[in-house]
Tab-separated table of C-alpha atoms in Angstrom:
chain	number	residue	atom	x	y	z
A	80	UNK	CA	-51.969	78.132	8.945
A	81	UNK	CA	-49.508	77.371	11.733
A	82	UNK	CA	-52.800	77.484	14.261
A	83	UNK	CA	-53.824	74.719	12.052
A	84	UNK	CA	-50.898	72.807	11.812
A	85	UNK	CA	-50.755	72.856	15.768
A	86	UNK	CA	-54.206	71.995	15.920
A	87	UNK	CA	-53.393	69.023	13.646
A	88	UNK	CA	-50.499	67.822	16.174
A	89	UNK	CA	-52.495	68.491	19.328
A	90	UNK	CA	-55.320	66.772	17.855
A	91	UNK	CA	-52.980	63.552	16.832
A	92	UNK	CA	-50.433	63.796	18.826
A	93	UNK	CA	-51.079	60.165	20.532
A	94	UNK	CA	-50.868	58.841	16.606
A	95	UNK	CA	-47.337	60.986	16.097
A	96	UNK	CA	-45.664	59.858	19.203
A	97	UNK	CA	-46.197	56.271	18.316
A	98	UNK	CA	-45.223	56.919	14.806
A	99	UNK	CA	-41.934	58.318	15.518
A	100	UNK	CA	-41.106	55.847	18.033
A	101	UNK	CA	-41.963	53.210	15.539
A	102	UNK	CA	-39.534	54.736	12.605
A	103	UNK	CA	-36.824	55.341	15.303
A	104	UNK	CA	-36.967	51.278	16.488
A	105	UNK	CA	-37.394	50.182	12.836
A	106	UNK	CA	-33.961	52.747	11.882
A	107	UNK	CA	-32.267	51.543	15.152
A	108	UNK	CA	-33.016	47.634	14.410
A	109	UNK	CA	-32.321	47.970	11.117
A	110	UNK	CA	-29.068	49.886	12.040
A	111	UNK	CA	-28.355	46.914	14.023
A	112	UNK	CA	-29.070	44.253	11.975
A	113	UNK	CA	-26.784	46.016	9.515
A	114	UNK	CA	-24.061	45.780	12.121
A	115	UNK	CA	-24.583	42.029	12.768
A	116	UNK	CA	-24.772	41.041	8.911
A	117	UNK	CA	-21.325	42.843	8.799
A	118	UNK	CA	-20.211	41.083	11.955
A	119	UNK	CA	-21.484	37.740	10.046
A	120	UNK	CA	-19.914	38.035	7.210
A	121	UNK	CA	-16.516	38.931	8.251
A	122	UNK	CA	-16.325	36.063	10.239
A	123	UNK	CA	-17.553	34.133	7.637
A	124	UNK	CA	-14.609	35.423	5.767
A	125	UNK	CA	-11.807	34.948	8.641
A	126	UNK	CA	-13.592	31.256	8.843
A	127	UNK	CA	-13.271	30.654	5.060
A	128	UNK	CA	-9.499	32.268	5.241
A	129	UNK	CA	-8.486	29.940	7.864
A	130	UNK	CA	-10.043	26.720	5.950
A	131	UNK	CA	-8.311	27.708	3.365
A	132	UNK	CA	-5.415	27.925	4.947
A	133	UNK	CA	-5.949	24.910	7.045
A	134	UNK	CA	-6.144	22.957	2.985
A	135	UNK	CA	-3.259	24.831	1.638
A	136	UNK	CA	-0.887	23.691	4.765
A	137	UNK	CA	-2.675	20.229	4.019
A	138	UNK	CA	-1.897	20.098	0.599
A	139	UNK	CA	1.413	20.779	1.043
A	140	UNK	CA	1.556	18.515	4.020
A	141	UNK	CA	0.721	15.841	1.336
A	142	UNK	CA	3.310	16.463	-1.011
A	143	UNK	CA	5.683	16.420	1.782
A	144	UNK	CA	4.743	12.942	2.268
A	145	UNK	CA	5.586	12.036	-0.863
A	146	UNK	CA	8.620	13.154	-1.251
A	147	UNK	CA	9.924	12.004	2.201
A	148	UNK	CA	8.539	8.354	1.463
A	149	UNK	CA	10.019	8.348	-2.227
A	150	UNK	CA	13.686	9.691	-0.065
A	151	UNK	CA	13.435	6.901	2.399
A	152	UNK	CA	12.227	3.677	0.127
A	153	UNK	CA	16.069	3.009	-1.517
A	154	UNK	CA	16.986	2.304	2.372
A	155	UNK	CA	14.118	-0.142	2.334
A	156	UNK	CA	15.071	-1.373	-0.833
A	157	UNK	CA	18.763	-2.298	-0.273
A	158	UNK	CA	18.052	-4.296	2.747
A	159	UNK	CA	15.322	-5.771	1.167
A	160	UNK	CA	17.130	-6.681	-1.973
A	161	UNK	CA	19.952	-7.794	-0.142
A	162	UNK	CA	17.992	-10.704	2.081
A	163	UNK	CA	15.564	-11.764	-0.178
A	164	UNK	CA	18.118	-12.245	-2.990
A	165	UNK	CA	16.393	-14.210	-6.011
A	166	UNK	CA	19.057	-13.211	-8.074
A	167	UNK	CA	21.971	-14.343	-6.125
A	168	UNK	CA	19.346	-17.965	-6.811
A	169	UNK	CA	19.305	-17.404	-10.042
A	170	UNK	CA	23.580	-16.796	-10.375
A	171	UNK	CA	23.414	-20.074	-8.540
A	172	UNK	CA	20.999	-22.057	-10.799
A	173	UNK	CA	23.248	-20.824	-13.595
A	174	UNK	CA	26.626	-22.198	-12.192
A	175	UNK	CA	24.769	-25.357	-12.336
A	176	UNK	CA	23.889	-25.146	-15.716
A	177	UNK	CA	27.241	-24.105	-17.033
A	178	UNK	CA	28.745	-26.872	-15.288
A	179	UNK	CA	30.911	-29.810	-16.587
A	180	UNK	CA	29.117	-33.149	-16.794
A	181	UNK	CA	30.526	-35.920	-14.701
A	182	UNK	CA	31.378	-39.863	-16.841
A	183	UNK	CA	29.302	-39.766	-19.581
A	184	UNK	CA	29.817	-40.802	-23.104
A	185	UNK	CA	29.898	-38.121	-25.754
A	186	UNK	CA	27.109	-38.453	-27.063
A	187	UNK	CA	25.184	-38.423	-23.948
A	188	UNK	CA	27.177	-35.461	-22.987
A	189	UNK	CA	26.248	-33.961	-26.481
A	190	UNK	CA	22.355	-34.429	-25.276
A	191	UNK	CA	23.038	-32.793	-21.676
A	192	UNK	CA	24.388	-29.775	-22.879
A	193	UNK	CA	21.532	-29.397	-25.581
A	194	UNK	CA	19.131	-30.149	-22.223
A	195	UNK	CA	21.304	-27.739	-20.087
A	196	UNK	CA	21.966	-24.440	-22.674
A	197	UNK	CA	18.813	-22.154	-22.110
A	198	UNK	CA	20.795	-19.374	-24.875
A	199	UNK	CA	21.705	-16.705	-21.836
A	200	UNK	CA	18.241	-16.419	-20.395
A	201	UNK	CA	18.805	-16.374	-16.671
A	202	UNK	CA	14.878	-17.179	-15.574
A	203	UNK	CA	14.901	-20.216	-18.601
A	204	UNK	CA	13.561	-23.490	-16.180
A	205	UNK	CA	11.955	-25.444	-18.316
A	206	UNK	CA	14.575	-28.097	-19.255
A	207	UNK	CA	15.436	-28.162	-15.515
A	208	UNK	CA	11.838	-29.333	-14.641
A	209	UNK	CA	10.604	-30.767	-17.330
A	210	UNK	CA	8.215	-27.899	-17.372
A	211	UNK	CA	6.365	-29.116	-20.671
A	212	UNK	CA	6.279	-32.908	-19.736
A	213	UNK	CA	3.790	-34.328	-17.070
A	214	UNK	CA	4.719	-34.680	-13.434
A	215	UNK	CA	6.609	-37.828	-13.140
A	216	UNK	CA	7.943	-38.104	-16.590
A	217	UNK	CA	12.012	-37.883	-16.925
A	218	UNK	CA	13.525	-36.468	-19.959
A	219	UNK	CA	14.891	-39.227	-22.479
A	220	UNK	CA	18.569	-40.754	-21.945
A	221	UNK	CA	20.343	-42.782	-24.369
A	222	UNK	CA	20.334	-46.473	-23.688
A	223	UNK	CA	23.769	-46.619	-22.979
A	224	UNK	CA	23.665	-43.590	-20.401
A	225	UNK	CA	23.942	-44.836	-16.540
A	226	UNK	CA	23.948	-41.448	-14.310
A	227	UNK	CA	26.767	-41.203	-12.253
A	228	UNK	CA	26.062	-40.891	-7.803
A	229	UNK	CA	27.579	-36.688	-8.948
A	230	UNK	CA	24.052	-36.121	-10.820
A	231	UNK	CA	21.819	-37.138	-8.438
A	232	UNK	CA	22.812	-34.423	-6.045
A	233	UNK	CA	22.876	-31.806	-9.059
A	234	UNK	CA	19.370	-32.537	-10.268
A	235	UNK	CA	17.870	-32.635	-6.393
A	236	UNK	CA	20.260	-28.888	-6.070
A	237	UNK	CA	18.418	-27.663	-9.152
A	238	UNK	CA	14.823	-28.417	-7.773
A	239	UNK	CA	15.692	-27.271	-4.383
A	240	UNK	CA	16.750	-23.682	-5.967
A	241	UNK	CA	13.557	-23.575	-8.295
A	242	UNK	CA	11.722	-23.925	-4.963
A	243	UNK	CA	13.789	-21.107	-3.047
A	244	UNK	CA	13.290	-19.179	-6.060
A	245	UNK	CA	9.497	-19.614	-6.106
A	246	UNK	CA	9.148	-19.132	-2.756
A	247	UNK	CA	11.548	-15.859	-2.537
A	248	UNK	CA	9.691	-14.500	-5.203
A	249	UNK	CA	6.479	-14.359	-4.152
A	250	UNK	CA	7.693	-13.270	-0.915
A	251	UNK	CA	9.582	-10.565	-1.696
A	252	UNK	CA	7.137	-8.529	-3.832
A	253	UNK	CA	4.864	-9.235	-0.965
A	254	UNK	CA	7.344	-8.100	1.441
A	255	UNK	CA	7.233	-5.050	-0.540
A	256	UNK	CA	3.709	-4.170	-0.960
A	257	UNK	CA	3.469	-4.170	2.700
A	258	UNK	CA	6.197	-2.537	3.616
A	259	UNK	CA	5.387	0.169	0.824
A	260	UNK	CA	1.517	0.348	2.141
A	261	UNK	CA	3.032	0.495	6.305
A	262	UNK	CA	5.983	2.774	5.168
A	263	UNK	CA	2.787	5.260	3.016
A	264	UNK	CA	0.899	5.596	6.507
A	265	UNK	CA	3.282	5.871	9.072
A	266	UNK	CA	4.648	8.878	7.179
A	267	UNK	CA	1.317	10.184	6.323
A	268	UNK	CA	0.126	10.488	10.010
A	269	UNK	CA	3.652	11.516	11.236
A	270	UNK	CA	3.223	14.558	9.278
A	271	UNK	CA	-0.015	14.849	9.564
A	272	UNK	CA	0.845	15.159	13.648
A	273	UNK	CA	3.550	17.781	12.715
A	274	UNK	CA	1.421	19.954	10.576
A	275	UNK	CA	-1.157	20.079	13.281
A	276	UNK	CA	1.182	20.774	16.248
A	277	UNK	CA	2.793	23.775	13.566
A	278	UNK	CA	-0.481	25.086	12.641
A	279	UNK	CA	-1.725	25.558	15.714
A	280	UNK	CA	2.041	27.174	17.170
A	281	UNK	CA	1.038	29.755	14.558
A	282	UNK	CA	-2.096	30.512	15.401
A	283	UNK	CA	-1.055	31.186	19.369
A	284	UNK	CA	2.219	32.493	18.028
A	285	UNK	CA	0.790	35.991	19.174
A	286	UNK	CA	1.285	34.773	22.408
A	287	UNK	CA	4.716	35.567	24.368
A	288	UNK	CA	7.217	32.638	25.411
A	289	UNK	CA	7.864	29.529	24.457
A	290	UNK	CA	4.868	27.689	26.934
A	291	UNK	CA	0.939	29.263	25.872
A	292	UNK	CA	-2.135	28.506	27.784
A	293	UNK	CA	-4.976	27.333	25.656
A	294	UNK	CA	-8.216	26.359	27.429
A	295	UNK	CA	-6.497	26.027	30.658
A	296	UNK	CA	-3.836	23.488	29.453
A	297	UNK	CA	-0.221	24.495	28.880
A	298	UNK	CA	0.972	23.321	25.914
A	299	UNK	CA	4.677	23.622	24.621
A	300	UNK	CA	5.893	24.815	21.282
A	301	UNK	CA	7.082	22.364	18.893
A	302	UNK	CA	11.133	22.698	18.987
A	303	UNK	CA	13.282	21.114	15.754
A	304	UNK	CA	14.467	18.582	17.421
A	305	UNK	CA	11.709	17.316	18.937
A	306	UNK	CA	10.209	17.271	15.521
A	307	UNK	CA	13.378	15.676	14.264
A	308	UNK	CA	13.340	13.117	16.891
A	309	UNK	CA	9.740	11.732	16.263
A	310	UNK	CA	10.510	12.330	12.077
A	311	UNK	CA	13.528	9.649	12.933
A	312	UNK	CA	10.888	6.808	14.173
A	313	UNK	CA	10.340	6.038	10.576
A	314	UNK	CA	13.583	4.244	11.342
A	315	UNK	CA	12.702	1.539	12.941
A	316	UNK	CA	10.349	0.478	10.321
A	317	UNK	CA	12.836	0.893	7.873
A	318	UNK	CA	15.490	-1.482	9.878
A	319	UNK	CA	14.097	-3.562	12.391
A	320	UNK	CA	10.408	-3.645	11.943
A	321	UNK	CA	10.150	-5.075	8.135
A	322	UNK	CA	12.056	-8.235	9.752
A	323	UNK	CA	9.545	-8.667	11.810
A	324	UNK	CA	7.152	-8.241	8.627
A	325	UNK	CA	9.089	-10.486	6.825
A	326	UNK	CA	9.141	-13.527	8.899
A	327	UNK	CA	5.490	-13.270	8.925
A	328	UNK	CA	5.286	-12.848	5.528
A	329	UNK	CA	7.796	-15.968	4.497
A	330	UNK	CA	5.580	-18.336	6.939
A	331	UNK	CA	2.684	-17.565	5.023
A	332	UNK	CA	3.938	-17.463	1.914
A	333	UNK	CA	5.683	-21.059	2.559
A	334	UNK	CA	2.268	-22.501	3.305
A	335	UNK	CA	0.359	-21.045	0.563
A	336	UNK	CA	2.478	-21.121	-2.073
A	337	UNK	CA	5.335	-24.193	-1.346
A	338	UNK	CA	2.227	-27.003	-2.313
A	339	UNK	CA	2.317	-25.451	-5.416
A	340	UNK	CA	4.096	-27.024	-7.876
A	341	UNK	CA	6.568	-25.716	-10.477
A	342	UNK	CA	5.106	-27.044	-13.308
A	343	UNK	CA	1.766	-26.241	-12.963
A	344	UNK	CA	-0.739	-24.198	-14.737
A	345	UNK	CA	-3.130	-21.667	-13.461
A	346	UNK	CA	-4.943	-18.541	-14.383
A	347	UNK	CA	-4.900	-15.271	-13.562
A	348	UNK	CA	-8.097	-16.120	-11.654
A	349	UNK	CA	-5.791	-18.543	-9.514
A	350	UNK	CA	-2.856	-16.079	-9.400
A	351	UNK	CA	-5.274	-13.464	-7.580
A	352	UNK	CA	-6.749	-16.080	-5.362
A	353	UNK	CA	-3.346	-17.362	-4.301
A	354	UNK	CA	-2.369	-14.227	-3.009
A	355	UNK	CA	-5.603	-13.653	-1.409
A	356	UNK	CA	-5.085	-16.725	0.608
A	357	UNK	CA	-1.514	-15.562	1.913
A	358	UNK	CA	-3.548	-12.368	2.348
A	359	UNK	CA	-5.930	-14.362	4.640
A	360	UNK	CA	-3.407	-16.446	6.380
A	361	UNK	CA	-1.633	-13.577	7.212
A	362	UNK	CA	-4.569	-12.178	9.002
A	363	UNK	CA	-4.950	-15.309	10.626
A	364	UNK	CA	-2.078	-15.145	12.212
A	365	UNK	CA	-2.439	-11.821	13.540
A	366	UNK	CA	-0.666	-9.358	11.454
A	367	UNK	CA	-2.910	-6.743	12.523
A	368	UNK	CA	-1.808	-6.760	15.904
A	369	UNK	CA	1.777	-6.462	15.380
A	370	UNK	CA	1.170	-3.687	13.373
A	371	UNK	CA	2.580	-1.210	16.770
A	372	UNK	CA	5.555	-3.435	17.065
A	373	UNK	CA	6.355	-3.694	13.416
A	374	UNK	CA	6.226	0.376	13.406
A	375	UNK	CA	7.416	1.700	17.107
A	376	UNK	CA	10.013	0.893	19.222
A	377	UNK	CA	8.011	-0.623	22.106
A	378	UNK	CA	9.784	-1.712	25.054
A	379	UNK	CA	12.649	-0.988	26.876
A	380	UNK	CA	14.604	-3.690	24.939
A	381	UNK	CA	13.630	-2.276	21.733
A	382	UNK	CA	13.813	1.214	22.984
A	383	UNK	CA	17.271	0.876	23.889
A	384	UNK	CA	18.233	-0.647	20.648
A	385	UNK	CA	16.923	2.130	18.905
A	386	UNK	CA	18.609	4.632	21.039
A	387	UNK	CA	22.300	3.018	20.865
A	388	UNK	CA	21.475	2.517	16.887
A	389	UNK	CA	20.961	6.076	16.133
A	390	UNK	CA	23.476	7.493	19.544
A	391	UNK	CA	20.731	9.132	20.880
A	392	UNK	CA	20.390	9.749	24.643
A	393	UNK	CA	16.769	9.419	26.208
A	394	UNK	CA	16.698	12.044	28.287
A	395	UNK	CA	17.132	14.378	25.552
A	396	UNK	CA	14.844	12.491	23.316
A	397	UNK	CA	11.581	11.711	25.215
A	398	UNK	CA	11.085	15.183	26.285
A	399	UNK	CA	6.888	15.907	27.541
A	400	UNK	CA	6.282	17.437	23.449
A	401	UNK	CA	7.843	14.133	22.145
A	402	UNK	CA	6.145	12.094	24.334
A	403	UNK	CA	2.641	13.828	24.060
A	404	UNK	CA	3.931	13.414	20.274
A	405	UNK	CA	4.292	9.673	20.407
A	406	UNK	CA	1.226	8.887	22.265
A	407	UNK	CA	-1.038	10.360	19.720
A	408	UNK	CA	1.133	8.390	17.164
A	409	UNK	CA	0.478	5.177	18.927
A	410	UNK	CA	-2.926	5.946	19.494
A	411	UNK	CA	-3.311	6.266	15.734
A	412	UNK	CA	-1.646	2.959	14.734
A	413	UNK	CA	-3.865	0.920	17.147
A	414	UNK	CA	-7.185	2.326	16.139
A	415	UNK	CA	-9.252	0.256	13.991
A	416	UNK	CA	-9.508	3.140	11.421
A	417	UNK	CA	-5.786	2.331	11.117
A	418	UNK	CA	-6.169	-1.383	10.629
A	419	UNK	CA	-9.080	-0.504	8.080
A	420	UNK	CA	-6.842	1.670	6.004
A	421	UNK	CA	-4.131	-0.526	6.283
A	422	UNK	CA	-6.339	-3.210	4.540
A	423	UNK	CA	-7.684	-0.961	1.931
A	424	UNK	CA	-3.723	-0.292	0.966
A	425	UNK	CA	-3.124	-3.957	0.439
A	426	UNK	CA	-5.898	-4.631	-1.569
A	427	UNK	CA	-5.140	-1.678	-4.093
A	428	UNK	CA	-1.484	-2.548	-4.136
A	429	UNK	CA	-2.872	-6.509	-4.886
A	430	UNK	CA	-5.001	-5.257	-7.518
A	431	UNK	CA	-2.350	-3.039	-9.181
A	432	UNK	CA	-0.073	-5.871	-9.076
A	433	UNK	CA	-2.450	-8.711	-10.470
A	434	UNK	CA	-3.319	-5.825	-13.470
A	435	UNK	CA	0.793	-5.964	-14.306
A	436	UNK	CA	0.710	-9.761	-14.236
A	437	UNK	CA	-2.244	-10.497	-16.900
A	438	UNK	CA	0.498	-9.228	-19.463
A	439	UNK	CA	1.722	-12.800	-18.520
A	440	UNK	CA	-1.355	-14.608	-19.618
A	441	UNK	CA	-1.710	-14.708	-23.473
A	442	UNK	CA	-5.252	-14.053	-24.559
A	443	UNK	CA	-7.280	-17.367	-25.096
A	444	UNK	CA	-8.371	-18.114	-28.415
A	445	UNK	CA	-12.260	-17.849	-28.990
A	446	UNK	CA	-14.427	-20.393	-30.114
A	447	UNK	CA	-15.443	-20.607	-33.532
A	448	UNK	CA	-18.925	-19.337	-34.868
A	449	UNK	CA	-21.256	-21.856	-35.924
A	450	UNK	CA	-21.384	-22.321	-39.586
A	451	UNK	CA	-25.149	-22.026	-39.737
A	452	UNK	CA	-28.570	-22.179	-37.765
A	453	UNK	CA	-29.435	-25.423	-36.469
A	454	UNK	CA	-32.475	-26.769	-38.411
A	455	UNK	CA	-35.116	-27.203	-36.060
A	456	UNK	CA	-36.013	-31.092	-34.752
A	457	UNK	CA	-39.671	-31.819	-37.212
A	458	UNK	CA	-41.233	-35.538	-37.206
A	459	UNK	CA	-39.855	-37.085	-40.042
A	460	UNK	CA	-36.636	-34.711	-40.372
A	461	UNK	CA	-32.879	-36.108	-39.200
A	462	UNK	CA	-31.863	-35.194	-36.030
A	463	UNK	CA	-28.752	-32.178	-36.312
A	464	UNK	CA	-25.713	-33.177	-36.125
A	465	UNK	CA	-23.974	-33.496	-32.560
A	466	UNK	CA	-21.144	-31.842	-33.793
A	467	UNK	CA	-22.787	-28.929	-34.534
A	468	UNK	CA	-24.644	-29.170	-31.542
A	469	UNK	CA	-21.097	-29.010	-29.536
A	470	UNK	CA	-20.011	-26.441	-31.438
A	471	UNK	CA	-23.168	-24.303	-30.819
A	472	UNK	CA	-22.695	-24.498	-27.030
A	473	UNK	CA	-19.436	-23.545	-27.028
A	474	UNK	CA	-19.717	-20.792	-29.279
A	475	UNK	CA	-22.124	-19.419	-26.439
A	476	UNK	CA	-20.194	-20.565	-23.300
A	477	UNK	CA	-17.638	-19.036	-21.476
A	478	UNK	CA	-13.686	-18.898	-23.138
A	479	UNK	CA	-11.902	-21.015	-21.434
A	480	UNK	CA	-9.045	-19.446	-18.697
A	481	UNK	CA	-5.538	-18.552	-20.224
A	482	UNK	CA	-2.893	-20.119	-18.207
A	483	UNK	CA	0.734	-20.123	-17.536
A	484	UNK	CA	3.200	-22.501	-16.297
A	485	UNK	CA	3.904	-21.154	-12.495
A	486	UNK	CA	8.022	-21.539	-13.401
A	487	UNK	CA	6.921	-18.509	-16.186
A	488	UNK	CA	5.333	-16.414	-14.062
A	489	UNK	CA	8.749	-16.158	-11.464
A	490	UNK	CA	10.707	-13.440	-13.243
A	491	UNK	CA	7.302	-11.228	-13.711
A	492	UNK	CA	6.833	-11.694	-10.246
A	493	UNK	CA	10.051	-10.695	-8.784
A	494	UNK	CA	10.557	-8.038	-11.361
A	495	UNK	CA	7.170	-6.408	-9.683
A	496	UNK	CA	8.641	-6.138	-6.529
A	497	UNK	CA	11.994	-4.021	-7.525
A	498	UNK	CA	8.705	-1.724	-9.241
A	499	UNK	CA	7.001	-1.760	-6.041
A	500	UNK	CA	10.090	-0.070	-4.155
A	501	UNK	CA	12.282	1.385	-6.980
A	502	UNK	CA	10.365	2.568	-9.879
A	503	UNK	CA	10.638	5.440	-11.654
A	504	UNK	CA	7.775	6.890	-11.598
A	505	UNK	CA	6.805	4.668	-8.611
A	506	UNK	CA	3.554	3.958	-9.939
A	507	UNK	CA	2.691	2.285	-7.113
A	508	UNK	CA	3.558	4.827	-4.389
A	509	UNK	CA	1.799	7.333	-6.523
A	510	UNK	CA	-1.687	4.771	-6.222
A	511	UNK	CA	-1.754	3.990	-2.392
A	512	UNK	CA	-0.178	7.735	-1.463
A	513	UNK	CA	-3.601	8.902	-3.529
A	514	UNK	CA	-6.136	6.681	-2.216
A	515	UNK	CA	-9.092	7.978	-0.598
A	516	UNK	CA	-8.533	6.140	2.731
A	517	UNK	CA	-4.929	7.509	3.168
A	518	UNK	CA	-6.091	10.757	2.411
A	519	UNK	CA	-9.003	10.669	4.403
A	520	UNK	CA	-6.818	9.482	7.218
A	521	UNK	CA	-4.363	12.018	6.829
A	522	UNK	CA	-7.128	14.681	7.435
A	523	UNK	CA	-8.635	13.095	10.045
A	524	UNK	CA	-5.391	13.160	12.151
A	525	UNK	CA	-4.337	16.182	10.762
A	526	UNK	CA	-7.802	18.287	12.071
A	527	UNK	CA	-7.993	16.455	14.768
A	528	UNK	CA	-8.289	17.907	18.380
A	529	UNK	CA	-5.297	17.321	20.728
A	530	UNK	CA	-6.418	15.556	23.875
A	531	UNK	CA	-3.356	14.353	24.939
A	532	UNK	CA	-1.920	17.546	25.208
């Protein structure tokens, strides 16, 4: 039997060698390809670890941002408040009201104080400007009144506060969306900058000394104070810049809005495209391109004063990780993705803003359902009526606009912007901080590679 066996290999031995060598490559490759899917899939894993990682640090990154932006808005606020005081108008417009009439007989004193008493409501304007009478029309004096040259002076005071306050008002909760919207992504993509610069200190952290080399570069570590020094440029925003902003913002709100009169009525249609036009001069004028000035200290001049503000000494402040810091900062701001975002931010604060306002603008009344079918036009019938003809279009036309006196709509409007900066919950912070352009922005800077380094 084992002759036979040995015949069988001698006689197909050629067969057997290839045989085995083809089972040993097939175990060997397969061996191998083992070994690569295992090599695959634990990078696959260290790859998925780190991206999650990389989102966890960004998530938290976010909610950093909202907390820091809710902790620096009451500076904003105060300053804000305090120059753009409507209410300090409005304690003024009072004092006029409550104010002793000058010669007049009692009875026509009688009749101003009726005119004059608006029962404690601080925004009440309508007896001041003859808000319910037509433009031109004066308010009814008894025959024997003469006005005295001391009212002339008081009425023209009154009108020229009503003005200041319209003016103010509009200004001011414009002055704040901005500033709220500027204030959202300077802080976003300051953060964003020191997340990056942390995460990627931890992932060389392995490395020994303070200076690594990556890809031939030396980069240095991130140090607190560097960090705390380009954290404090949120500063100048917060005190010098939003001056800036609000010059530009009172020119074009002084154009847009001063031609409109007190006592006029518009919609809510109007209201939206009266802030779209400030919106557009604004642009115009080339708000965009102060955008680096209204949020950096640019220039030695403004350098400096932001130095001897905060008694900080430059050469312990722009060190090269600062530096390399503010460069990619600036580089942000100018970028159109920037100016695009910036935009977007406006818009939703606009629209969040004109969606608190139609709680000023009653409902309109709808029109009144025809009573029955027209009867069809036959020779030798009457012709329908015309009135019911009327009514039958306008049962089936649009409802005509709701609208509000514009002297109504001033307290709404100025109320908004202490919302805009101060409420709680800030509602509006919480909408533009959320927006898929900020946060899209805020990932793009914060995965972004460092070229500047």
């Amino acid at each position: 039997m084992l002759d036979s066996i040995l015949g069988f290999v001698r006689k197909h031995q050629r067969k057997l060698v290839i045989t085995a060598g083809i089972a040993g490559g097939l175990y060997y490759s397969g061996k191998m390809l083992l070994g690569r899917l295992a090599d695959m899939q634990e990078a696959s894993a260290k790859e998925r670890a780190a991206k999650d990682n990389i989102r966890r640090r960004f998530d938290m990154n976010q909610r950093d941002c909202l907390i820091t932006i809710m902790s620096l808005l009451p500076e904003l606020s105060e300053q804000l408040l305090h120059e753009v005081d409507v209410e300090r108008l409005i304690t003024e417009l009072r004092a006029i009201h409550t104010a002793p009439k000058i010669t007049a007989p009692a009875a026509v004193a009688g009749a101003d104080q009726s005119e004059t008493h608006d029962g404690g409501n601080t925004w009440s304007g309508s007896d001041a400007l003859g808000a319910g009478k037509e433009d031109g029309e004066q308010p009814s004096k008894p025959a024997a009144y003469e006005p005295t040259p001391a009212e002339e002076p008081q009425r023209r005071s009154k009108v020229e506060i009503w003005e200041d306050i319209k003016i103010q008002s509009f200004a001011r909760t414009l002055i704040a969306v901005y500033s709220e919207s500027l204030l959202t992504m300077l802080v976003h993509v300051q953060l964003s900058i020191i997340g990056r610069s942390t995460y990627l200190d931890s992932v060389v952290s392995k490395y020994t000394g303070d200076d690594v080399a990556l890809e031939g570069r030396l980069v240095s570590r991130l140090s607190s104070s560097d960090e705390q020094h380009f954290l404090m440029l949120s500063w100048w925003l917060l005190n010098r810049g939003w001056r800036h902003l609000m010059a530009l913002i009172s020119d074009a709100t002084h154009h847009c809005v001063g031609k409109l009169s007190l006592k006029e009525r518009i919609s809510h249609r109007e209201l939206g495209a009266l802030f779209a036009s400030i919106h557009t001069r604004l642009r115009e004028n080339g708000l965009a391109q102060t955008l680096p000035v209204i949020l950096l200290p640019l220039g030695d001049t403004n350098v400096g004063d932001y130095l001897a503000a905060n008694h900080l000494v430059a050469e312990r402040v722009f060190t090269p990780v600062f530096t390399r810091l503010l460069d990619q900062l600036r580089d942000v701001i100018e970028s159109p993705d920037f100016g695009f975002v910036f935009s977007s931010c406006i818009d939703r604060l606009t629209a969040q803003l004109l969606e608190a306002l139609q709680e000023s603008f009653p409902e309109p009344l709808p029109a009144p359902a025809p009573r029955a079918p027209l009867p069809p036009t036959i020779d030798g019938e009457a012709a329908p009526d015309l009135d019911d003809v009327v009514k039958e279009f306008e049962h089936f036309s649009v409802p005509q606009e709701s609208r509000v006196v514009v002297v109504q709509l001033l307290p709404r409007i100025a109320r908004e912007g202490h919302q805009i900066l101060n409420g709680v919950p800030n509602q509006y912070l919480e909408n533009v901080s959320a927006s898929r352009e900020v946060q899209a922005l805020s990932a793009a800077v914060y995965t972004a590679e460092d070229s500047s380094a």
